[in-house]
XYZ file of C-alpha atoms in Angstrom:
722
model
C -15.252 22.743 -92.919
C -17.620 22.205 -89.943
C -16.280 22.168 -86.413
C -17.263 18.725 -85.883
C -15.068 17.266 -89.005
C -11.858 18.595 -87.573
C -9.266 16.649 -86.082
C -10.097 13.644 -87.922
C -7.801 11.465 -89.631
C -8.328 10.930 -93.531
C -10.180 7.622 -93.228
C -12.412 8.968 -90.573
C -13.371 11.716 -92.857
C -13.822 9.708 -96.001
C -15.936 7.585 -94.066
C -18.401 10.582 -93.018
C -18.634 12.427 -96.309
C -18.992 9.108 -98.527
C -23.184 9.275 -98.618
C -23.875 8.100 -102.281
C -22.964 4.326 -102.098
C -23.498 1.562 -99.475
C -20.390 1.832 -97.210
C -18.822 -0.729 -94.985
C -16.556 0.797 -92.306
C -13.938 -1.889 -91.022
C -13.329 -0.224 -87.739
C -10.485 -1.677 -85.837
C -10.382 -1.737 -81.845
C -10.074 1.725 -80.448
C -10.498 3.508 -83.736
C -13.368 6.049 -82.999
C -16.112 4.305 -84.635
C -18.650 6.055 -82.418
C -17.398 9.329 -83.133
C -17.391 8.393 -86.873
C -21.138 7.509 -86.671
C -22.254 10.462 -84.629
C -20.481 12.967 -86.849
C -21.675 11.203 -89.861
C -25.378 11.735 -88.649
C -24.561 15.600 -88.148
C -22.932 15.680 -91.484
C -26.132 14.159 -93.021
C -28.329 16.823 -91.427
C -25.828 20.003 -91.793
C -24.402 19.014 -95.410
C -26.699 16.867 -97.320
C -29.863 18.533 -95.566
C -31.663 15.207 -94.537
C -34.409 15.901 -91.963
C -33.159 14.302 -88.754
C -36.361 12.273 -88.649
C -35.476 10.536 -92.097
C -32.360 9.142 -90.544
C -32.245 5.792 -88.878
C -29.349 4.557 -86.838
C -29.652 0.950 -85.238
C -27.316 -0.557 -82.629
C -27.322 -3.539 -80.250
C -27.590 -2.109 -76.689
C -29.462 0.751 -74.976
C -26.164 1.805 -73.605
C -24.757 2.350 -77.112
C -27.759 4.090 -78.542
C -28.001 6.403 -75.651
C -24.329 7.266 -75.957
C -24.882 7.966 -79.690
C -27.930 9.924 -79.145
C -26.249 12.037 -76.481
C -23.225 12.889 -78.869
C -25.343 13.756 -81.571
C -27.549 16.193 -79.368
C -24.470 18.003 -78.456
C -23.230 18.310 -81.948
C -26.694 19.473 -83.420
C -27.108 22.203 -81.073
C -29.632 24.371 -83.114
C -31.689 21.120 -84.541
C -35.262 20.795 -83.167
C -35.514 17.222 -83.830
C -33.184 14.026 -83.159
C -32.723 11.345 -85.639
C -34.200 7.808 -84.638
C -30.995 6.020 -82.846
C -32.347 2.668 -81.607
C -31.766 -0.846 -80.823
C -32.808 -3.368 -83.148
C -35.606 -4.558 -80.803
C -36.764 -0.942 -80.126
C -36.880 -0.124 -83.785
C -39.309 -3.168 -84.442
C -41.396 -2.324 -81.403
C -42.038 1.165 -82.933
C -42.930 -0.669 -86.283
C -45.179 -2.731 -84.414
C -46.843 0.048 -82.324
C -47.709 1.688 -85.717
C -48.750 -1.538 -87.704
C -49.804 -4.240 -85.121
C -52.807 -5.358 -87.106
C -50.603 -6.368 -89.850
C -48.920 -8.564 -87.380
C -51.974 -10.251 -85.961
C -51.450 -8.022 -82.797
C -54.044 -6.069 -80.863
C -53.157 -2.492 -79.683
C -51.052 -2.036 -76.427
C -49.502 -5.498 -76.867
C -47.236 -6.629 -73.993
C -43.502 -7.484 -74.084
C -42.666 -10.323 -71.668
C -39.403 -10.851 -70.503
C -37.251 -14.033 -69.634
C -38.926 -14.622 -66.327
C -42.315 -14.324 -67.508
C -41.424 -16.757 -70.351
C -40.337 -19.314 -67.755
C -43.659 -18.822 -65.759
C -45.709 -19.506 -68.831
C -43.420 -22.807 -69.755
C -43.959 -24.146 -66.095
C -47.675 -23.560 -66.309
C -47.916 -25.293 -69.650
C -45.631 -28.126 -68.306
C -47.997 -28.593 -65.409
C -51.275 -28.380 -67.570
C -49.769 -31.057 -70.020
C -48.847 -33.303 -67.138
C -45.346 -32.776 -67.829
C -44.224 -30.943 -64.948
C -40.410 -31.644 -64.200
C -39.617 -29.365 -61.210
C -36.627 -31.422 -60.079
C -34.692 -30.748 -63.437
C -36.320 -27.477 -64.015
C -36.269 -27.610 -68.012
C -37.918 -24.028 -68.782
C -34.721 -22.670 -69.918
C -33.721 -25.376 -71.992
C -37.226 -25.601 -73.482
C -36.887 -21.859 -74.226
C -33.691 -22.048 -75.938
C -35.064 -24.764 -78.203
C -38.112 -22.727 -78.667
C -35.963 -19.598 -79.553
C -33.815 -21.641 -82.019
C -36.879 -22.973 -83.775
C -38.745 -19.576 -84.104
C -35.333 -18.005 -85.486
C -35.253 -20.698 -87.980
C -38.688 -20.233 -89.109
C -39.487 -23.717 -87.969
C -43.074 -24.403 -86.882
C -44.105 -26.741 -83.985
C -45.651 -28.951 -86.659
C -42.333 -29.334 -88.680
C -40.300 -30.104 -85.294
C -42.657 -32.974 -84.871
C -42.839 -34.286 -88.361
C -39.041 -34.305 -88.601
C -37.910 -35.631 -85.425
C -38.048 -39.066 -83.872
C -36.816 -38.074 -80.344
C -39.421 -38.228 -77.844
C -38.160 -35.409 -75.835
C -37.901 -33.174 -78.808
C -41.525 -34.043 -79.737
C -42.598 -33.108 -76.047
C -40.746 -29.822 -76.127
C -42.573 -29.150 -79.776
C -45.680 -29.885 -77.871
C -44.955 -27.074 -75.276
C -43.732 -24.900 -78.195
C -47.312 -25.149 -79.832
C -49.133 -24.295 -76.378
C -46.671 -21.511 -75.915
C -47.512 -19.934 -79.009
C -50.947 -20.087 -78.501
C -50.823 -18.761 -75.092
C -48.847 -15.681 -76.437
C -51.474 -15.036 -78.938
C -54.443 -15.356 -76.604
C -52.841 -13.009 -73.972
C -51.480 -10.562 -76.872
C -48.061 -11.189 -75.663
C -44.758 -10.956 -77.597
C -41.444 -12.081 -76.477
C -38.125 -10.765 -77.597
C -37.677 -13.116 -80.665
C -41.411 -11.960 -81.689
C -40.472 -8.413 -82.033
C -38.027 -9.220 -84.768
C -39.751 -12.087 -86.387
C -42.902 -10.412 -86.509
C -41.672 -7.268 -88.337
C -39.483 -9.664 -90.518
C -42.566 -11.449 -91.713
C -44.478 -8.369 -91.966
C -41.946 -6.844 -94.369
C -41.336 -10.165 -96.332
C -45.292 -10.523 -97.030
C -46.787 -7.110 -96.914
C -45.386 -4.807 -99.610
C -47.364 -1.836 -98.918
C -46.182 -2.004 -95.315
C -42.832 -2.462 -96.376
C -42.888 0.617 -98.753
C -44.023 2.821 -95.940
C -41.212 2.304 -94.002
C -38.927 2.329 -96.647
C -40.214 5.888 -97.518
C -39.903 6.804 -93.861
C -36.049 6.919 -94.048
C -33.474 8.337 -96.323
C -30.506 7.290 -94.672
C -29.798 4.430 -92.416
C -26.645 3.415 -90.304
C -25.985 0.385 -88.475
C -23.360 -0.158 -85.600
C -21.843 -3.212 -84.567
C -22.622 -4.821 -87.916
C -20.309 -7.834 -87.269
C -22.985 -8.766 -84.498
C -25.849 -8.840 -87.133
C -27.957 -11.974 -87.716
C -29.629 -13.065 -90.933
C -33.091 -11.730 -89.636
C -31.505 -8.338 -89.076
C -29.719 -7.996 -92.160
C -32.962 -8.902 -94.064
C -34.509 -5.879 -92.216
C -31.597 -3.623 -93.195
C -31.845 -4.759 -96.991
C -35.535 -4.185 -97.321
C -35.257 -0.794 -95.753
C -32.495 0.361 -97.891
C -34.300 -1.049 -100.983
C -31.235 -1.048 -103.225
C -30.446 2.286 -102.519
C -26.983 3.850 -101.562
C -28.135 5.174 -98.309
C -26.558 2.782 -96.060
C -23.515 2.712 -93.674
C -22.643 0.020 -91.804
C -19.548 -0.046 -88.972
C -17.990 -2.994 -87.473
C -15.037 -5.331 -86.995
C -15.192 -8.843 -88.309
C -12.181 -9.723 -85.686
C -14.621 -8.773 -82.965
C -17.538 -11.168 -83.784
C -18.169 -13.191 -80.609
C -21.617 -13.521 -80.243
C -22.359 -16.519 -82.685
C -24.524 -18.261 -80.046
C -26.850 -15.258 -80.531
C -27.133 -15.604 -84.262
C -24.230 -13.192 -85.210
C -22.757 -14.386 -88.479
C -19.438 -13.212 -89.465
C -20.097 -13.729 -93.218
C -22.756 -10.965 -93.372
C -19.853 -8.154 -92.888
C -17.337 -10.119 -94.595
C -19.510 -10.462 -97.922
C -20.988 -6.925 -97.677
C -19.460 -5.789 -100.955
C -21.024 -8.987 -102.721
C -24.580 -8.159 -101.219
C -24.488 -4.388 -102.516
C -23.874 -2.965 -105.843
C -21.240 -0.358 -105.734
C -20.352 -0.919 -102.217
C -17.304 0.744 -101.014
C -14.975 -0.268 -97.849
C -12.971 2.088 -95.671
C -10.683 0.691 -93.044
C -10.218 2.564 -89.754
C -6.922 1.176 -88.427
C -5.568 3.999 -86.344
C -6.065 3.022 -82.525
C -6.585 5.952 -79.962
C -6.475 3.825 -77.267
C -3.700 1.200 -76.606
C -0.013 1.259 -76.794
C 1.992 -0.274 -79.696
C 3.473 -3.145 -77.932
C -0.238 -4.328 -77.006
C -1.475 -3.784 -80.604
C 1.591 -5.781 -81.874
C 0.608 -8.832 -79.971
C -2.960 -8.478 -80.936
C -2.266 -8.151 -84.538
C 0.106 -11.041 -84.635
C -2.195 -13.273 -82.841
C -5.356 -12.539 -84.805
C -3.651 -13.596 -88.052
C -4.042 -17.244 -87.109
C -7.676 -16.776 -88.224
C -8.185 -17.276 -91.878
C -11.791 -16.283 -92.156
C -11.297 -12.395 -91.754
C -10.689 -9.008 -93.323
C -6.912 -8.484 -93.220
C -5.832 -5.177 -91.367
C -3.417 -4.158 -88.720
C -3.917 -1.473 -86.272
C -1.478 1.012 -85.521
C -1.106 3.830 -82.775
C 0.967 6.773 -82.166
C 1.701 5.520 -78.644
C 4.759 3.916 -79.954
C 6.075 3.363 -76.267
C 4.857 1.322 -73.779
C 5.383 -1.698 -71.671
C 5.982 -5.124 -73.121
C 2.936 -7.558 -72.587
C 3.677 -10.037 -69.518
C 2.793 -13.716 -69.638
C 2.585 -15.340 -66.148
C 2.538 -19.171 -65.342
C 1.042 -20.112 -62.140
C 1.022 -23.225 -60.094
C -2.664 -23.167 -59.398
C -5.805 -21.091 -59.658
C -4.971 -19.809 -55.973
C -1.674 -18.696 -56.771
C -3.034 -17.075 -60.024
C -5.422 -14.827 -57.994
C -2.541 -14.231 -55.543
C -0.096 -13.034 -58.028
C -2.786 -10.867 -59.445
C -3.852 -9.425 -56.307
C -0.322 -8.626 -55.284
C 0.445 -6.975 -58.840
C -2.365 -4.845 -58.482
C -1.431 -3.509 -54.982
C 2.122 -2.940 -56.271
C 0.829 -0.760 -59.051
C -1.431 1.340 -56.722
C 1.141 1.902 -54.334
C 4.128 2.509 -56.616
C 2.631 3.962 -59.939
C -0.249 5.822 -58.737
C -2.810 4.004 -60.309
C -6.458 3.453 -58.853
C -8.364 0.282 -58.097
C -10.966 1.407 -60.931
C -8.032 1.462 -63.459
C -7.892 -2.456 -63.318
C -9.929 -5.112 -65.133
C -9.597 -8.623 -64.622
C -11.197 -10.678 -67.531
C -12.088 -14.339 -67.814
C -13.501 -16.674 -70.414
C -16.150 -18.421 -67.993
C -17.815 -16.870 -64.945
C -16.617 -19.947 -62.901
C -13.059 -18.664 -62.773
C -13.912 -15.477 -60.783
C -14.294 -17.470 -57.298
C -10.606 -17.398 -56.497
C -10.298 -13.858 -57.259
C -13.221 -12.827 -55.241
C -11.725 -14.859 -52.408
C -8.139 -13.520 -52.480
C -9.337 -9.755 -53.207
C -11.467 -10.118 -50.049
C -8.642 -11.357 -47.965
C -6.284 -8.659 -49.519
C -8.614 -5.957 -48.718
C -9.044 -4.985 -52.559
C -12.335 -3.390 -53.322
C -13.944 -4.977 -56.340
C -17.161 -5.303 -58.431
C -18.464 -8.409 -59.894
C -20.118 -7.701 -63.227
C -22.720 -10.283 -63.764
C -24.358 -10.270 -60.166
C -27.896 -8.737 -59.896
C -28.576 -5.901 -62.012
C -30.894 -3.096 -61.088
C -34.071 -4.491 -62.652
C -33.305 -8.026 -61.361
C -33.588 -6.540 -57.526
C -36.569 -7.725 -55.730
C -38.171 -4.228 -55.011
C -37.842 -3.261 -58.478
C -39.515 -6.577 -59.527
C -42.362 -5.930 -56.718
C -42.977 -2.450 -58.244
C -43.164 -3.299 -61.666
C -45.726 -6.195 -60.766
C -48.010 -3.562 -59.137
C -47.779 -1.563 -62.372
C -48.523 -4.518 -64.462
C -51.381 -5.388 -62.060
C -53.099 -2.145 -63.136
C -52.279 -1.923 -66.657
C -51.982 -5.508 -68.008
C -54.005 -7.405 -65.484
C -52.000 -10.689 -65.754
C -51.970 -13.437 -63.269
C -48.290 -13.417 -63.021
C -48.135 -10.153 -61.709
C -50.576 -10.845 -59.219
C -48.737 -13.796 -58.055
C -46.086 -11.651 -57.127
C -48.158 -9.140 -55.817
C -50.007 -11.490 -53.323
C -46.437 -12.516 -52.123
C -45.963 -9.128 -50.361
C -49.258 -7.724 -49.927
C -50.037 -7.461 -46.120
C -52.220 -10.111 -44.470
C -52.457 -12.087 -48.090
C -50.839 -15.784 -47.510
C -50.296 -18.585 -50.049
C -53.873 -20.100 -48.733
C -55.831 -16.914 -49.502
C -53.915 -16.278 -52.812
C -54.728 -19.851 -53.951
C -58.477 -19.297 -53.157
C -58.495 -16.008 -55.055
C -57.161 -17.661 -58.162
C -59.576 -20.591 -57.852
C -62.455 -18.014 -57.517
C -61.321 -15.861 -60.642
C -61.225 -19.145 -62.594
C -64.374 -20.495 -61.464
C -66.232 -17.235 -62.510
C -64.464 -16.823 -65.625
C -62.881 -13.329 -64.637
C -59.512 -12.260 -64.231
C -58.075 -11.154 -61.021
C -58.168 -7.689 -61.413
C -61.846 -7.631 -62.105
C -62.173 -10.000 -58.894
C -60.559 -7.646 -56.579
C -62.062 -4.596 -57.938
C -65.422 -5.443 -58.952
C -66.611 -8.420 -57.196
C -66.418 -7.715 -53.394
C -69.324 -9.990 -52.833
C -66.969 -12.850 -53.752
C -63.679 -11.587 -52.081
C -65.379 -10.938 -48.721
C -66.079 -14.522 -48.410
C -62.253 -15.246 -49.013
C -60.583 -12.639 -46.630
C -61.624 -9.243 -44.971
C -58.086 -8.089 -45.704
C -58.481 -7.453 -49.251
C -59.799 -3.612 -49.047
C -56.677 -1.876 -49.132
C -55.091 -3.839 -52.218
C -58.500 -3.680 -54.057
C -58.954 0.385 -53.473
C -55.500 0.829 -54.606
C -55.935 -1.049 -57.913
C -59.322 0.420 -58.613
C -58.158 4.115 -58.246
C -54.948 3.274 -59.761
C -56.662 2.030 -62.777
C -58.583 5.522 -63.080
C -55.258 7.115 -63.147
C -53.963 4.730 -65.799
C -57.236 5.112 -68.013
C -56.467 9.235 -67.395
C -53.098 8.520 -68.974
C -51.535 10.058 -65.798
C -47.718 10.169 -65.211
C -46.141 6.822 -64.584
C -44.354 8.109 -61.516
C -47.453 9.209 -59.972
C -49.322 5.935 -60.575
C -46.324 3.942 -59.074
C -46.033 6.310 -55.688
C -49.747 6.219 -55.423
C -49.545 2.237 -55.659
C -46.670 1.737 -53.238
C -48.214 3.912 -50.714
C -51.806 2.727 -50.937
C -51.346 -1.033 -51.384
C -49.394 -1.232 -48.083
C -46.199 -1.884 -49.591
C -44.150 1.032 -48.579
C -45.466 0.457 -44.893
C -43.728 -3.133 -45.006
C -40.278 -1.709 -45.461
C -38.348 -1.354 -42.251
C -36.474 1.677 -42.493
C -34.217 0.918 -39.460
C -32.344 -1.698 -41.201
C -30.113 -1.613 -44.318
C -32.324 -3.937 -46.759
C -35.449 -1.367 -45.910
C -33.077 1.651 -46.490
C -31.572 -0.061 -49.584
C -35.005 -0.743 -51.104
C -36.369 2.822 -50.902
C -32.932 4.384 -52.435
C -33.882 1.783 -55.232
C -37.474 2.888 -55.662
C -36.405 6.261 -55.601
C -33.946 5.533 -58.453
C -36.730 3.697 -60.242
C -38.956 7.053 -59.836
C -36.247 8.889 -61.450
C -36.191 6.855 -64.477
C -40.008 6.995 -64.520
C -39.613 11.141 -64.420
C -37.365 11.109 -67.087
C -39.642 8.751 -69.219
C -42.713 11.107 -68.313
C -40.864 14.312 -69.282
C -40.023 12.910 -72.729
C -43.520 11.266 -73.314
C -45.445 13.509 -75.922
C -48.978 12.804 -75.606
C -49.882 14.500 -78.638
C -47.686 12.216 -80.809
C -47.890 8.843 -78.954
C -50.671 6.400 -79.784
C -50.001 4.007 -76.825
C -50.879 4.582 -73.079
C -48.236 6.258 -71.073
C -47.868 3.261 -68.643
C -47.873 0.528 -71.208
C -45.287 2.157 -73.443
C -43.343 2.492 -69.967
C -43.639 -1.124 -69.230
C -42.947 -2.176 -72.972
C -39.689 -0.080 -73.065
C -38.518 -1.308 -69.623
C -38.947 -4.896 -70.759
C -36.537 -3.861 -73.801
C -34.149 -2.471 -71.105
C -33.969 -5.845 -69.022
C -31.358 -7.381 -71.322
C -29.504 -4.092 -72.202
C -28.953 -2.747 -68.621
C -26.190 -0.367 -68.413
C -23.188 -1.089 -66.387
C -23.282 0.595 -63.060
C -20.340 3.000 -62.567
C -18.603 1.901 -59.315
C -16.115 4.481 -57.697
C -12.503 2.998 -57.286
C -13.010 -0.865 -57.477
C -11.556 -3.504 -59.616
C -13.793 -4.906 -62.129
C -14.207 -8.487 -62.462
C -15.954 -9.745 -65.461
C -16.028 -12.258 -68.562
C -14.647 -11.166 -72.019
C -17.877 -10.902 -73.497
C -19.414 -8.305 -70.790
C -15.937 -6.409 -71.550
C -16.485 -5.858 -75.355
C -16.967 -2.107 -76.064
C -15.034 -1.196 -72.891
C -11.506 -0.334 -71.995
C -9.179 0.263 -69.015
C -5.548 1.399 -68.078
C -4.419 -2.206 -66.854
C -6.038 -5.403 -68.055
C -5.537 -9.181 -66.888
C -6.597 -11.902 -68.824
C -6.620 -14.882 -66.683
C -7.364 -18.540 -67.176
C -5.596 -18.818 -70.657
C -5.285 -22.686 -69.612
C -6.218 -25.747 -71.751
C -9.961 -26.606 -72.114
C -10.846 -23.516 -70.114
C -9.715 -20.769 -73.070
C -10.364 -21.799 -75.921
C -13.268 -24.060 -74.408
C -13.133 -27.690 -75.295
C -16.504 -27.362 -77.270
C -14.534 -25.017 -79.552
C -11.433 -27.336 -80.383
C -13.432 -29.502 -82.893
C -14.600 -27.038 -85.326
C -12.804 -24.339 -87.244
C -15.573 -21.936 -86.851
C -15.719 -22.318 -82.973
C -11.905 -22.008 -82.615
C -11.753 -18.986 -84.662
C -14.532 -17.300 -82.638
C -12.621 -17.997 -79.413
C -9.474 -16.558 -81.060
C -11.730 -13.210 -81.639
C -12.643 -13.375 -78.094
C -8.914 -13.469 -77.027
C -8.342 -10.511 -79.326
C -11.292 -8.459 -78.048
C -9.713 -9.214 -74.499
C -6.210 -8.095 -75.462
C -7.537 -4.675 -77.184
C -9.438 -3.743 -73.906
C -6.038 -2.710 -72.492
C -4.722 1.016 -72.822
C -1.234 0.786 -70.962
C -0.714 -2.529 -69.402
C -1.725 -6.155 -70.164
C -1.120 -9.300 -68.256
C -1.850 -12.711 -69.481
C -1.934 -15.799 -67.048
C -2.522 -19.315 -67.178
C -2.384 -22.272 -64.515
C -0.060 -25.228 -65.109
C -0.165 -28.408 -63.508
C -3.219 -28.378 -61.057
C -5.887 -30.997 -61.680
C -9.223 -29.483 -62.653
C -12.476 -31.130 -63.575
C -13.047 -28.588 -66.241
C -10.089 -30.146 -68.297
C -10.731 -33.775 -66.928
C -7.041 -33.592 -65.775
C -4.081 -31.260 -65.083
C -4.220 -27.840 -66.649
C -1.755 -26.609 -68.961
C -1.189 -23.522 -71.161
C -3.582 -22.819 -73.761
C -3.027 -23.309 -77.257
C -3.498 -19.377 -77.619
C -0.191 -19.080 -75.505
C 1.502 -21.116 -78.250
C 0.293 -18.928 -80.841
C 1.408 -15.565 -79.475
C 4.892 -14.458 -80.840
C 7.456 -14.995 -78.209
C 9.329 -11.725 -79.307
C 6.178 -9.851 -78.313
C 6.117 -10.752 -74.493
C 8.055 -11.898 -71.698
C 7.156 -14.771 -69.673
C 7.463 -15.819 -65.914
C 7.353 -19.202 -65.621
C 6.361 -21.512 -62.427
C 9.329 -23.203 -60.561
C 7.780 -26.899 -59.671
C 8.762 -27.861 -56.078
C 8.954 -31.764 -55.418
C 7.574 -31.086 -51.701
C 5.892 -28.829 -49.486
C 9.074 -28.664 -47.514
C 11.267 -27.581 -50.668
C 8.528 -24.715 -51.396
C 8.372 -23.584 -47.644
C 11.960 -23.070 -47.645
C 12.117 -20.631 -50.515
C 10.527 -17.107 -50.762
C 7.628 -18.434 -53.293
C 5.939 -16.038 -55.521
C 5.085 -18.918 -58.277
C 8.924 -18.483 -59.368
C 10.767 -17.110 -62.322
C 12.236 -19.108 -65.255
C 12.483 -17.139 -68.606
C 12.643 -20.079 -71.059
C 10.169 -21.654 -73.556
C 8.321 -24.920 -72.531
C 9.485 -28.071 -74.227
C 7.503 -29.740 -76.626
C 5.563 -32.684 -74.854
C 6.034 -36.196 -76.187
C 2.433 -37.810 -75.917
C 3.963 -41.507 -75.785
C 1.064 -42.632 -77.857
C -0.036 -42.846 -81.371
C -3.444 -42.517 -82.954
C -5.310 -45.952 -82.411
C -3.671 -46.799 -79.310
C -5.890 -47.779 -76.423
C -5.712 -45.947 -73.143
C -7.317 -46.034 -69.854
C -8.634 -43.006 -67.700
C -9.103 -43.157 -63.946
C -12.613 -41.876 -64.411
C -13.780 -42.427 -67.910
C -12.511 -45.935 -68.575
C -10.972 -47.362 -71.741
C -10.775 -45.305 -74.948
C -8.835 -45.115 -78.480
C -6.554 -42.163 -79.084
C -8.443 -40.571 -82.150
C -6.130 -37.385 -82.623
C -3.028 -35.893 -81.274
C -3.071 -32.106 -80.620
C -0.640 -29.594 -79.324
C -0.589 -30.279 -75.721
C -3.428 -33.088 -75.289
C -4.808 -36.200 -76.955
C -8.225 -36.764 -78.141
C -9.737 -39.883 -76.832
C -12.977 -41.750 -77.776
C -14.273 -43.514 -74.786
C -15.770 -46.864 -75.028
C -18.760 -45.640 -72.665
C -21.014 -43.629 -75.206
C -21.984 -41.630 -72.046
C -18.497 -39.991 -72.040
C -18.241 -39.583 -75.721
C -14.922 -37.977 -77.055
C -12.905 -35.729 -74.805
C -9.610 -33.963 -75.027
C -7.131 -34.873 -72.350
C -3.817 -32.815 -71.388
C -0.851 -35.006 -72.542
C 0.803 -34.284 -69.072
C -2.301 -35.337 -67.014
C -1.713 -38.240 -64.702
C -5.492 -39.319 -65.136
C -4.606 -41.574 -68.138
C -2.057 -44.061 -69.044
C -1.399 -46.383 -72.145
C -2.655 -49.978 -71.821
């Protein structure tokens, strides 16, 4: 037996050695799925004698792809080549690099990110006299365009099938947006998948070429697959048995990105001779935590039945905490963290605080600051979103792509070039029908009449372009531009901002050098700098979380997927917060919210705390907060609850030592005092009719159509029966 197959359980081993039929691995949380995938790749190379270049493994994030690649390299010590381990988007970029002409692209096409998309939309709105800078509709329009493109709906179809004037205007923007991308040889993130999908669907020669390219295909996080991605996988396997997919239907929480849980659930119907192996042994959590997770997720009906277990039978029971307000929730958790650090030898980095919505973090940020608890808020500015990194990238794009958007940014930081000069330069380029790069590097006769301060940037661009054409190292081109453009001289190394900027530039240089070291000019068809910029754009939406020493991590449940920690606090389990109100009126939405809670529970290794707010008024809930329906779905035998004592006055509360109280009893069932059809009055929304009575709240259809139908907590003082 190979060394890498030792110490595997029976199900893991079966998953690895099954190679002759389409295989679905249902991998429960913490069951070692990454180990299975990487070991299976090694098994295919060592035992099945498949050339590594003939193996394709796809996943959803660069972080996961890099982790898999690193593990495979360690196992295949003697292999001269490494399998293709890529994200779906990176794989599609590779296809388009080779077969760009079949996708109606030119060589060295440019991938644009979200910020560049927004700039394009703003320009189109201005050109069409639809500029609405006050409401800033760019994101909404891009979301609609993305939905239309992903559902293969053309702008003509949108216009023909809608009577909504706003939708028609958005469709008009959609038309000009697509024309703009074609004209500039740009592709957005949706295009990467959709252009390859169209190519494989309509061009059998290209499809056969890529089918023959790979002898085996593996898909990680298969539960997050959308219909387009699934089509690509089916076409590449071409009814062969050379497919292994790994995922967990109970962790499908990205339907808003297009993930469809039915794809993994119906796998055996799609592939002949398909087989399923379930990995249900958990190596992460204690049994009390898993018991709660197993019991809770059974409330979902659309799932693959499984109960995960562990050898860690002993462990603390899960604790549920009722709090009088968001302030007291944060205060309780801050106190609990300090206690565990001081008395149980935990480090601050051993704690996750997870919430359903970003807005719930505010009280924790305040309380942790006041309590001197170091914390990291995931979701702040990531590395590539920092100004200095965007500035350097704009300089590189100005040389390689020569687009106006990059020059807009360059002019914002180049010495002695202000807004007026910038505007004159753009007008001059437009009037002479040349781009900004040509104006600055070839038409000094024109630029000298606008400003005498352009020599430095013009010369820097001209010389950097020579380096670009010579395919020189990216780090050398960047270093040259930063120095010669005057950008580096602008940074004040006497203050923290300037020092931080230099440190970030140096970190960027490290990434460039790594890219340069791995670039093989004998095999690559693309220019080195162009390829670097393409890959950097791919990385923007898949940035790895920075490892912060000894700090509590605050983040959303969606950001925590794939992570784990010793102690986890799941906060904000209040009505209309988690599950969200929007999810309450569809079975699919509610089941996805359950899966999100299940994901949160299974992040915990040793201790799990769940908290909710009871009694405080919240505009989120349009009334007083109460316990989430998920609290009611938890088996009371599997957790202990610490309930709030309600005080009648501030004097009564101050006369007692108040840590939000302890009462170990189940909440009484709330009598709504109304029935379906009764008319009620809400102090903010006016009159309405009770349309449904749910667990802890009533659904009211309001007379004013602007408010529609809302779920209002029964115990709220904001409404009364008329």
